[in-house]
Amino acid sequence: MHKAAWHRLRPVQWPVRGTLTTAIVLLATLVAALAVVLTGIVAGETAHASAEAQERDQLARQAAVLSRVPAPGSLLLADEQRLAGSNGVRLAVVAPDGRVTGPAAPALTDADRDRLLSGRSVSATAPLAGRNFMVEAHPAPGGGAVVLAQPMTDVRRAAARMQSSLLLPMATGLVGAALAGALLARRIARPLASAAAVAHRLAAGERGLRGPEGGPAEAVELGRSLTVLDRALTRSENRQREFLLSVSHEIRTPLTVVKGYAEALDDGVVPAGELPAVGRTLLTETRRLDGFVSDLLRLARLEADDFHLDIRRTDLTALAEEAAETWSRLCARHHVDFRLEHPATPVLADTDGSRVRQIADGLLENALRVTPEGSPLVLALHTEGGHAVIQVRDGGPGLSDDDAAVAFERGVLRDRYRDIRPVGSGLGLAIAHRLTTRLGGTITANGRGPEGGACFTVTLPGDGAD
């Protein structure tokens, strides 16, 4: 498409200027002005019609009165001006034999004359001396008729007087609309301005604020939303602060160990016989740091918008059997009874198999950490309502209802149980939750499963057994 033609097709974007109050006042005034103009047009037409009806009615009554005067022909023609008045009304007389005489005679058609001679009145508009006239004619009791013609300019003058009487009410209405618009704008804009001020203060870091509560329902809802946002920001920042403190504590401990041994080695105070033990300690703490940093990086990648997923047809049954081979050996080393439960037929799903395995491994690692010797650890796979369901259940101490509600929040359970039971980095469950969400599934925590410990359930989109 030609560049000039493309620019013509693009919508026009007008610059936004002024305040909301100004915009509402101008809009209210514009609407009122449009209403006044339309009302004026309709009122003008109505005034003209009303003025014409009044003038015709008056002219018709005058013709009816004059038609009852004895010998109307000679009397009206002899003293026409005195009887008709000086307002430009013209007269004519229709004789019983059909002759029409008088200044208004040209305004009467043959059809009108025949109608009058038959005893019926005539009401019409006709040209006379280059101008339009209202024509009202009334038959006389003794035969013939009286015809009166009045210029339409009289109607226009009467209509103009009626229209001029409407100017003051219309102007008053326009001013009233502008004032009402100003009051309405103030009522609407005040809570919005207050909401904007609260939003700016929230952006600047202030907390404990409340949104405006007055104004229209929409403004009240906006104020409530700002209040909810303030609470959510406060809660999120508190959790982030606690998480950072937890991270700092988690990193500081191994760093302190590594630093202490490094200084001892540098000072040469470590006996040669203890060097292997010191090396193992340094390796353990270094691996601990590496695992924690890896979890942080993994969680950061999950939060990125460009996180890659390789979605394809996946046999989850085969995936579960592969995981069972690895975890059955690990559980055997810790004297934990590992079991795999799955249906006889394959469970298929369109998903990323490596990410599903990552979720299962993370949940199994957490479960093995807290499962005592001789207790069960179960990896279960089944279908439910067309979805693939993976469960990790253990015979450990389980979780309370409050624990289950915050199980997938970073570091919460770790901080809660660091001095009570074995804990990891505090990021494993958060990673599992984010991975499951990325795959379009859901993950839930139940504090007490069939084996007595916690039960984590991952539900993935799938079509069930093959």
Short mmCIF file of C-alpha atoms in Angstrom, two decimals:
data_model
loop_
_atom_site.label_atom_id
_atom_site.label_comp_id
_atom_site.label_asym_id
_atom_site.label_seq_id
_atom_site.Cartn_x
_atom_site.Cartn_y
_atom_site.Cartn_z
CA MET A 1 0.00 0.00 0.00
CA HIS A 2 1.22 3.48 -0.83
CA LYS A 3 2.69 5.31 2.16
CA ALA A 4 0.35 8.29 1.82
CA ALA A 5 -2.68 6.01 1.56
CA TRP A 6 -1.51 4.09 4.67
CA HIS A 7 -1.28 7.30 6.67
CA ARG A 8 -4.81 8.20 5.61
CA LEU A 9 -6.08 4.86 6.92
CA ARG A 10 -4.39 5.22 10.29
CA PRO A 11 -6.72 6.44 13.08
CA VAL A 12 -6.21 9.98 14.22
CA GLN A 13 -4.83 10.22 17.74
CA TRP A 14 -5.66 13.49 19.38
CA PRO A 15 -3.32 14.83 22.04
CA VAL A 16 -4.69 14.58 25.56
CA ARG A 17 -4.68 17.95 27.28
CA GLY A 18 -6.25 19.54 30.29
CA THR A 19 -7.77 17.92 33.33
CA LEU A 20 -10.66 15.54 33.72
CA THR A 21 -12.68 18.32 35.35
CA THR A 22 -12.22 20.56 32.31
CA ALA A 23 -13.12 17.72 29.97
CA ILE A 24 -16.32 16.90 31.86
CA VAL A 25 -17.38 20.56 32.05
CA LEU A 26 -16.75 21.03 28.33
CA LEU A 27 -18.58 17.82 27.51
CA ALA A 28 -21.56 18.74 29.68
CA THR A 29 -21.67 22.22 28.13
CA LEU A 30 -21.40 20.79 24.63
CA VAL A 31 -24.20 18.31 25.26
CA ALA A 32 -26.34 21.06 26.80
CA ALA A 33 -25.63 23.38 23.85
CA LEU A 34 -26.60 20.65 21.41
CA ALA A 35 -29.78 20.01 23.39
CA VAL A 36 -30.54 23.75 23.40
CA VAL A 37 -30.02 24.00 19.63
CA LEU A 38 -32.25 21.00 18.94
CA THR A 39 -34.84 22.30 21.40
CA GLY A 40 -34.68 25.73 19.74
CA ILE A 41 -35.28 24.21 16.30
CA VAL A 42 -38.21 22.15 17.51
CA ALA A 43 -39.56 25.04 19.59
CA GLY A 44 -39.26 27.39 16.61
CA GLU A 45 -41.29 25.10 14.41
CA THR A 46 -43.80 24.60 17.19
CA ALA A 47 -44.05 28.34 17.83
CA HIS A 48 -44.63 29.02 14.13
CA ALA A 49 -47.34 26.36 13.94
CA SER A 50 -48.94 27.65 17.15
CA ALA A 51 -48.83 31.27 15.96
CA GLU A 52 -50.37 30.33 12.63
CA ALA A 53 -53.12 28.33 14.35
CA GLN A 54 -53.91 31.26 16.64
CA GLU A 55 -53.98 33.76 13.78
CA ARG A 56 -56.14 31.49 11.66
CA ASP A 57 -58.53 30.91 14.52
CA GLN A 58 -58.86 34.63 15.11
CA LEU A 59 -59.27 35.34 11.38
CA ALA A 60 -61.88 32.57 11.05
CA ARG A 61 -63.91 33.94 13.97
CA GLN A 62 -63.76 37.41 12.43
CA ALA A 63 -65.00 36.05 9.10
CA ALA A 64 -67.83 34.20 10.84
CA VAL A 65 -68.90 37.40 12.64
CA LEU A 66 -68.79 39.50 9.48
CA SER A 67 -70.74 36.89 7.51
CA ARG A 68 -73.73 37.52 9.78
CA VAL A 69 -73.86 41.26 9.08
CA PRO A 70 -77.00 42.18 7.06
CA ALA A 71 -76.20 42.97 3.42
CA PRO A 72 -72.49 42.17 3.86
CA GLY A 73 -71.62 43.06 0.32
CA SER A 74 -72.56 46.74 0.36
CA LEU A 75 -71.57 47.34 3.99
CA LEU A 76 -68.09 45.71 3.79
CA LEU A 77 -67.17 47.23 0.52
CA ALA A 78 -68.33 50.67 1.60
CA ASP A 79 -66.36 50.73 4.87
CA GLU A 80 -63.78 47.94 4.45
CA GLN A 81 -60.93 49.54 6.31
CA ARG A 82 -62.99 50.36 9.37
CA LEU A 83 -64.37 46.84 9.73
CA ALA A 84 -61.22 44.90 8.83
CA GLY A 85 -58.82 46.99 10.82
CA SER A 86 -55.42 48.38 9.90
CA ASN A 87 -53.36 45.14 10.20
CA GLY A 88 -53.26 44.38 6.49
CA VAL A 89 -56.26 42.09 6.41
CA ARG A 90 -57.97 42.09 3.04
CA LEU A 91 -61.63 41.27 2.38
CA ALA A 92 -63.76 39.90 -0.37
CA VAL A 93 -67.46 39.13 -0.72
CA VAL A 94 -68.96 36.22 -2.60
CA ALA A 95 -72.42 37.06 -3.89
CA PRO A 96 -75.13 34.39 -3.94
CA ASP A 97 -74.79 34.28 -7.75
CA GLY A 98 -71.03 33.46 -7.44
CA ARG A 99 -69.52 36.89 -8.15
CA VAL A 100 -66.46 37.66 -6.01
CA THR A 101 -65.58 41.28 -5.26
CA GLY A 102 -63.04 42.95 -2.99
CA PRO A 103 -59.25 43.11 -2.57
CA ALA A 104 -59.03 39.49 -1.37
CA ALA A 105 -60.83 38.13 -4.44
CA PRO A 106 -57.63 36.95 -6.24
CA ALA A 107 -56.81 34.67 -3.30
CA LEU A 108 -60.02 32.69 -3.79
CA THR A 109 -59.99 29.82 -6.31
CA ASP A 110 -63.01 28.57 -8.21
CA ALA A 111 -63.01 25.43 -6.08
CA ASP A 112 -62.98 27.55 -2.92
CA ARG A 113 -65.88 29.66 -4.26
CA ASP A 114 -67.94 26.55 -5.07
CA ARG A 115 -67.23 25.19 -1.61
CA LEU A 116 -68.48 28.43 -0.01
CA LEU A 117 -71.63 28.51 -2.15
CA SER A 118 -72.35 24.97 -0.97
CA GLY A 119 -72.32 26.22 2.61
CA ARG A 120 -68.89 25.05 3.72
CA SER A 121 -66.05 27.13 5.18
CA VAL A 122 -62.62 27.51 3.54
CA SER A 123 -59.23 27.62 5.26
CA ALA A 124 -56.22 27.89 2.96
CA THR A 125 -52.97 29.64 2.10
CA ALA A 126 -52.75 31.48 -1.22
CA PRO A 127 -50.50 34.02 -2.98
CA LEU A 128 -51.80 37.57 -3.20
CA ALA A 129 -49.92 40.58 -4.57
CA GLY A 130 -46.66 38.64 -4.52
CA ARG A 131 -46.99 37.53 -0.89
CA ASN A 132 -48.45 34.55 0.92
CA PHE A 133 -51.73 35.10 2.74
CA MET A 134 -53.83 33.05 5.11
CA VAL A 135 -57.31 32.75 3.68
CA GLU A 136 -60.36 32.17 5.91
CA ALA A 137 -63.85 32.30 4.41
CA HIS A 138 -67.26 31.69 5.98
CA PRO A 139 -70.60 31.33 4.18
CA ALA A 140 -73.31 33.89 4.95
CA PRO A 141 -76.72 32.73 6.26
CA GLY A 142 -78.56 34.37 3.33
CA GLY A 143 -76.22 33.05 0.65
CA GLY A 144 -72.79 34.12 -0.48
CA ALA A 145 -69.81 34.38 1.83
CA VAL A 146 -67.23 36.64 3.46
CA VAL A 147 -63.52 36.09 2.66
CA LEU A 148 -60.64 37.44 4.81
CA ALA A 149 -56.96 37.25 3.82
CA GLN A 150 -54.17 38.08 6.27
CA PRO A 151 -50.44 38.29 5.36
CA MET A 152 -48.23 35.44 6.60
CA THR A 153 -45.77 38.07 7.82
CA ASP A 154 -48.15 38.58 10.75
CA VAL A 155 -47.72 34.90 11.62
CA ARG A 156 -43.94 35.19 11.42
CA ARG A 157 -43.94 38.22 13.70
CA ALA A 158 -46.12 36.40 16.22
CA ALA A 159 -43.88 33.33 16.03
CA ALA A 160 -40.80 35.53 16.49
CA ARG A 161 -42.30 36.98 19.66
CA MET A 162 -42.96 33.48 21.00
CA GLN A 163 -39.45 32.32 20.07
CA SER A 164 -37.81 35.31 21.71
CA SER A 165 -39.60 34.43 24.92
CA LEU A 166 -37.77 31.08 24.85
CA LEU A 167 -34.27 32.54 24.70
CA LEU A 168 -34.01 33.28 28.42
CA PRO A 169 -35.10 29.78 29.58
CA MET A 170 -32.78 28.16 27.03
CA ALA A 171 -29.82 30.30 28.08
CA THR A 172 -30.62 29.55 31.72
CA GLY A 173 -30.66 25.84 30.92
CA LEU A 174 -27.28 26.10 29.19
CA VAL A 175 -25.71 27.89 32.15
CA GLY A 176 -27.32 25.41 34.54
CA ALA A 177 -25.91 22.50 32.54
CA ALA A 178 -22.42 24.00 32.70
CA LEU A 179 -22.72 24.45 36.47
CA ALA A 180 -24.07 20.91 36.87
CA GLY A 181 -21.17 19.65 34.74
CA ALA A 182 -18.72 21.50 36.98
CA LEU A 183 -20.27 19.98 40.12
CA LEU A 184 -20.32 16.52 38.54
CA ALA A 185 -16.72 16.89 37.38
CA ARG A 186 -15.66 17.90 40.85
CA ARG A 187 -17.46 14.92 42.37
CA ILE A 188 -15.85 12.51 39.90
CA ALA A 189 -12.39 14.06 39.63
CA ARG A 190 -11.76 14.54 43.36
CA PRO A 191 -11.63 10.81 44.28
CA LEU A 192 -9.70 10.07 41.08
CA ALA A 193 -7.13 12.73 41.95
CA SER A 194 -6.91 11.28 45.45
CA ALA A 195 -6.46 7.79 43.98
CA ALA A 196 -3.68 9.07 41.71
CA ALA A 197 -1.96 10.65 44.72
CA VAL A 198 -2.17 7.36 46.63
CA ALA A 199 -0.77 5.49 43.61
CA HIS A 200 2.18 7.90 43.39
CA ARG A 201 2.88 7.46 47.10
CA LEU A 202 2.76 3.68 46.70
CA ALA A 203 5.19 3.93 43.79
CA ALA A 204 7.47 6.07 45.97
CA GLY A 205 7.60 3.29 48.58
CA GLU A 206 5.04 4.41 51.16
CA ARG A 207 2.93 1.69 52.70
CA GLY A 208 -0.05 1.51 55.04
CA LEU A 209 -2.15 3.76 52.76
CA ARG A 210 -5.86 3.59 52.05
CA GLY A 211 -7.56 4.49 48.81
CA PRO A 212 -10.29 7.18 48.67
CA GLU A 213 -13.70 5.95 49.81
CA GLY A 214 -16.04 8.66 48.43
CA GLY A 215 -17.39 9.39 44.98
CA PRO A 216 -19.10 7.19 42.36
CA ALA A 217 -19.12 3.42 42.64
CA GLU A 218 -16.24 3.07 40.16
CA ALA A 219 -14.09 5.51 42.15
CA VAL A 220 -14.92 3.64 45.38
CA GLU A 221 -13.91 0.37 43.72
CA LEU A 222 -10.66 1.99 42.55
CA GLY A 223 -9.98 3.12 46.12
CA ARG A 224 -10.59 -0.39 47.44
CA SER A 225 -8.27 -1.80 44.78
CA LEU A 226 -5.52 0.59 45.86
CA THR A 227 -6.01 -0.49 49.46
CA VAL A 228 -5.77 -4.16 48.43
CA LEU A 229 -2.70 -3.33 46.34
CA ASP A 230 -1.08 -1.62 49.31
CA ARG A 231 -1.64 -4.69 51.48
CA ALA A 232 -0.38 -7.01 48.74
CA LEU A 233 2.75 -4.92 48.24
CA THR A 234 3.36 -4.85 51.97
CA ARG A 235 2.93 -8.62 52.21
CA SER A 236 5.11 -9.26 49.15
CA GLU A 237 7.87 -6.93 50.33
CA ASN A 238 7.82 -8.50 53.78
CA ARG A 239 8.17 -11.93 52.23
CA GLN A 240 10.96 -10.73 49.97
CA ARG A 241 12.71 -9.19 52.95
CA GLU A 242 12.36 -12.39 54.92
CA PHE A 243 13.54 -14.39 51.94
CA LEU A 244 16.60 -12.20 51.50
CA LEU A 245 17.39 -12.56 55.18
CA SER A 246 16.99 -16.31 54.83
CA VAL A 247 19.24 -16.35 51.76
CA SER A 248 21.82 -14.26 53.57
CA HIS A 249 21.75 -16.64 56.52
CA GLU A 250 21.94 -19.68 54.27
CA ILE A 251 24.94 -18.34 52.39
CA ARG A 252 26.70 -16.87 55.40
CA THR A 253 26.96 -20.21 57.24
CA PRO A 254 28.91 -22.14 54.57
CA LEU A 255 30.92 -19.02 53.71
CA THR A 256 31.94 -18.72 57.36
CA VAL A 257 33.07 -22.35 57.39
CA VAL A 258 34.97 -21.99 54.11
CA LYS A 259 36.57 -18.73 55.25
CA GLY A 260 37.61 -20.20 58.60
CA TYR A 261 39.26 -23.24 57.08
CA ALA A 262 40.86 -21.14 54.34
CA GLU A 263 42.41 -18.85 56.97
CA ALA A 264 43.58 -21.87 58.95
CA LEU A 265 45.20 -23.33 55.86
CA ASP A 266 46.79 -19.99 55.04
CA ASP A 267 48.19 -19.70 58.54
CA GLY A 268 49.49 -23.25 58.37
CA VAL A 269 47.81 -24.33 61.59
CA VAL A 270 46.04 -27.37 60.12
CA PRO A 271 47.98 -30.55 60.79
CA ALA A 272 48.86 -32.62 57.75
CA GLY A 273 46.75 -35.50 59.01
CA GLU A 274 43.61 -33.37 59.10
CA LEU A 275 43.96 -32.02 55.56
CA PRO A 276 41.69 -34.69 53.97
CA ALA A 277 38.95 -33.98 56.53
CA VAL A 278 39.29 -30.25 55.96
CA GLY A 279 39.11 -30.82 52.22
CA ARG A 280 35.92 -32.87 52.60
CA THR A 281 34.37 -30.16 54.75
CA LEU A 282 35.26 -27.48 52.23
CA LEU A 283 33.85 -29.63 49.41
CA THR A 284 30.60 -30.22 51.32
CA GLU A 285 30.08 -26.54 52.06
CA THR A 286 31.00 -25.59 48.50
CA ARG A 287 28.45 -28.05 47.13
CA ARG A 288 25.92 -26.66 49.53
CA LEU A 289 26.56 -23.15 48.22
CA ASP A 290 26.49 -24.40 44.64
CA GLY A 291 23.14 -26.12 45.15
CA PHE A 292 21.62 -23.06 46.74
CA VAL A 293 22.83 -20.74 43.96
CA SER A 294 21.65 -23.25 41.35
CA ASP A 295 18.18 -23.23 42.89
CA LEU A 296 18.14 -19.43 42.84
CA LEU A 297 19.17 -19.34 39.18
CA ARG A 298 16.63 -22.03 38.29
CA LEU A 299 13.84 -20.09 39.95
CA ALA A 300 14.94 -16.89 38.20
CA ARG A 301 14.84 -18.65 34.82
CA LEU A 302 11.35 -19.95 35.56
CA GLU A 303 10.18 -16.38 36.14
CA ALA A 304 11.56 -15.24 32.76
CA ASP A 305 9.13 -14.78 29.88
CA ASP A 306 11.37 -16.64 27.41
CA PHE A 307 11.53 -19.87 29.46
CA HIS A 308 11.68 -22.71 26.93
CA LEU A 309 9.41 -25.76 27.00
CA ASP A 310 9.68 -28.74 24.64
CA ILE A 311 6.06 -29.88 24.43
CA ARG A 312 5.57 -33.24 22.80
CA ARG A 313 3.67 -36.51 23.22
CA THR A 314 5.08 -38.05 26.40
CA ASP A 315 4.58 -41.47 27.99
CA LEU A 316 4.41 -40.56 31.66
CA THR A 317 4.35 -44.23 32.67
CA ALA A 318 7.79 -44.79 31.14
CA LEU A 319 9.02 -41.56 32.73
CA ALA A 320 7.80 -42.70 36.17
CA GLU A 321 9.54 -46.08 35.75
CA GLU A 322 12.82 -44.33 34.88
CA ALA A 323 12.51 -42.14 37.97
CA ALA A 324 11.74 -45.21 40.08
CA GLU A 325 15.00 -46.88 39.06
CA THR A 326 16.99 -43.93 40.36
CA TRP A 327 15.02 -43.21 43.53
CA SER A 328 14.61 -46.81 44.61
CA ARG A 329 18.41 -47.05 44.94
CA LEU A 330 18.64 -43.71 46.78
CA CYS A 331 15.87 -44.73 49.16
CA ALA A 332 17.53 -48.08 49.78
CA ARG A 333 20.67 -46.28 50.99
CA HIS A 334 18.55 -44.41 53.53
CA HIS A 335 16.54 -47.54 54.46
CA VAL A 336 13.32 -45.99 53.12
CA ASP A 337 10.70 -48.22 51.48
CA PHE A 338 10.20 -46.82 47.94
CA ARG A 339 7.13 -47.84 45.90
CA LEU A 340 5.92 -47.01 42.42
CA GLU A 341 2.21 -47.11 41.62
CA HIS A 342 0.92 -46.73 38.05
CA PRO A 343 -1.80 -48.24 35.83
CA ALA A 344 -1.13 -51.15 33.49
CA THR A 345 -1.76 -49.01 30.40
CA PRO A 346 0.43 -46.06 29.37
CA VAL A 347 -0.53 -42.59 30.56
CA LEU A 348 0.04 -40.10 27.76
CA ALA A 349 0.19 -36.31 27.86
CA ASP A 350 1.32 -33.45 25.64
CA THR A 351 3.96 -31.98 27.91
CA ASP A 352 7.70 -31.50 28.45
CA GLY A 353 8.92 -34.82 29.85
CA SER A 354 12.22 -33.44 31.20
CA ARG A 355 10.36 -30.75 33.17
CA VAL A 356 7.91 -33.31 34.56
CA ARG A 357 10.87 -35.42 35.68
CA GLN A 358 12.39 -32.30 37.27
CA ILE A 359 9.16 -31.74 39.24
CA ALA A 360 9.03 -35.36 40.39
CA ASP A 361 12.71 -35.36 41.39
CA GLY A 362 12.29 -32.17 43.41
CA LEU A 363 9.28 -33.52 45.29
CA LEU A 364 10.96 -36.89 45.90
CA GLU A 365 14.11 -35.18 47.19
CA ASN A 366 12.07 -33.11 49.67
CA ALA A 367 10.13 -36.19 50.77
CA LEU A 368 13.23 -38.36 51.23
CA ARG A 369 14.85 -35.69 53.40
CA VAL A 370 12.08 -35.92 56.04
CA THR A 371 11.09 -39.59 55.72
CA PRO A 372 12.49 -41.66 58.62
CA GLU A 373 14.05 -45.09 58.17
CA GLY A 374 11.57 -47.89 57.56
CA SER A 375 8.83 -45.52 56.39
CA PRO A 376 7.36 -45.52 52.88
CA LEU A 377 7.96 -43.11 50.03
CA VAL A 378 5.53 -43.46 47.12
CA LEU A 379 5.59 -42.16 43.55
CA ALA A 380 2.09 -42.68 42.12
CA LEU A 381 0.73 -42.05 38.63
CA HIS A 382 -2.89 -42.31 37.52
CA THR A 383 -5.53 -40.55 35.43
CA GLU A 384 -8.48 -38.58 36.66
CA GLY A 385 -11.09 -36.78 34.54
CA GLY A 386 -8.92 -36.89 31.43
CA HIS A 387 -5.89 -35.48 33.26
CA ALA A 388 -2.62 -37.11 34.27
CA VAL A 389 -2.04 -37.06 38.03
CA ILE A 390 1.35 -37.55 39.71
CA GLN A 391 1.56 -37.94 43.49
CA VAL A 392 4.51 -38.03 45.87
CA ARG A 393 3.52 -39.36 49.31
CA ASP A 394 5.74 -40.04 52.29
CA GLY A 395 5.58 -41.44 55.80
CA GLY A 396 7.27 -38.43 57.38
CA PRO A 397 5.97 -35.94 59.95
CA GLY A 398 3.56 -34.35 57.47
CA LEU A 399 2.35 -30.76 57.37
CA SER A 400 -0.25 -28.76 59.24
CA ASP A 401 -3.07 -27.03 57.39
CA ASP A 402 -1.21 -23.76 57.80
CA ASP A 403 1.94 -25.37 56.37
CA ALA A 404 0.03 -26.67 53.35
CA ALA A 405 -1.38 -23.20 52.66
CA VAL A 406 2.13 -21.69 52.33
CA ALA A 407 4.05 -24.75 51.14
CA PHE A 408 4.93 -23.26 47.75
CA GLU A 409 6.07 -19.86 49.01
CA ARG A 410 9.80 -19.40 48.90
CA GLY A 411 11.60 -20.25 52.12
CA VAL A 412 8.54 -20.23 54.40
CA LEU A 413 8.66 -23.89 55.46
CA ARG A 414 12.44 -23.79 55.62
CA ASP A 415 12.40 -20.92 58.10
CA ARG A 416 9.62 -22.57 60.05
CA TYR A 417 11.35 -25.96 60.46
CA ARG A 418 15.08 -25.22 60.19
CA ASP A 419 15.61 -26.19 63.85
CA ILE A 420 13.08 -29.03 63.92
CA ARG A 421 13.64 -31.25 60.87
CA PRO A 422 16.02 -31.51 57.89
CA VAL A 423 15.44 -28.69 55.40
CA GLY A 424 16.85 -27.74 52.03
CA SER A 425 17.31 -24.38 50.32
CA GLY A 426 13.65 -23.46 50.76
CA LEU A 427 13.23 -23.10 46.99
CA GLY A 428 12.43 -26.64 45.86
CA LEU A 429 8.66 -26.47 46.31
CA ALA A 430 8.53 -22.98 44.80
CA ILE A 431 10.38 -24.32 41.74
CA ALA A 432 8.00 -27.29 41.48
CA HIS A 433 5.01 -24.96 41.68
CA ARG A 434 6.35 -22.61 39.00
CA LEU A 435 7.29 -25.49 36.69
CA THR A 436 3.85 -27.05 37.04
CA THR A 437 2.21 -23.70 36.26
CA ARG A 438 4.42 -23.30 33.19
CA LEU A 439 3.24 -26.72 31.99
CA GLY A 440 -0.39 -25.64 32.37
CA GLY A 441 -1.05 -27.83 35.40
CA THR A 442 -1.72 -27.45 39.09
CA ILE A 443 0.06 -28.64 42.22
CA THR A 444 -1.48 -29.00 45.68
CA ALA A 445 -0.20 -29.96 49.12
CA ASN A 446 -2.03 -32.14 51.61
CA GLY A 447 -0.61 -32.29 55.11
CA ARG A 448 -1.68 -35.89 55.71
CA GLY A 449 -1.61 -38.55 53.00
CA PRO A 450 -2.43 -42.28 53.10
CA GLU A 451 1.09 -43.09 54.36
CA GLY A 452 0.76 -40.65 57.27
CA GLY A 453 3.02 -37.92 55.91
CA ALA A 454 2.63 -35.17 53.34
CA CYS A 455 1.07 -35.74 49.93
CA PHE A 456 1.89 -33.53 46.93
CA THR A 457 -0.36 -33.86 43.86
CA VAL A 458 0.55 -32.62 40.38
CA THR A 459 -2.24 -32.53 37.80
CA LEU A 460 -1.21 -32.14 34.15
CA PRO A 461 -3.34 -31.80 30.99
CA GLY A 462 -3.59 -35.24 29.37
CA ASP A 463 -5.94 -37.65 27.68
CA GLY A 464 -5.63 -40.60 30.07
CA ALA A 465 -4.65 -44.13 29.17
CA ASP A 466 -3.73 -45.10 25.65
#
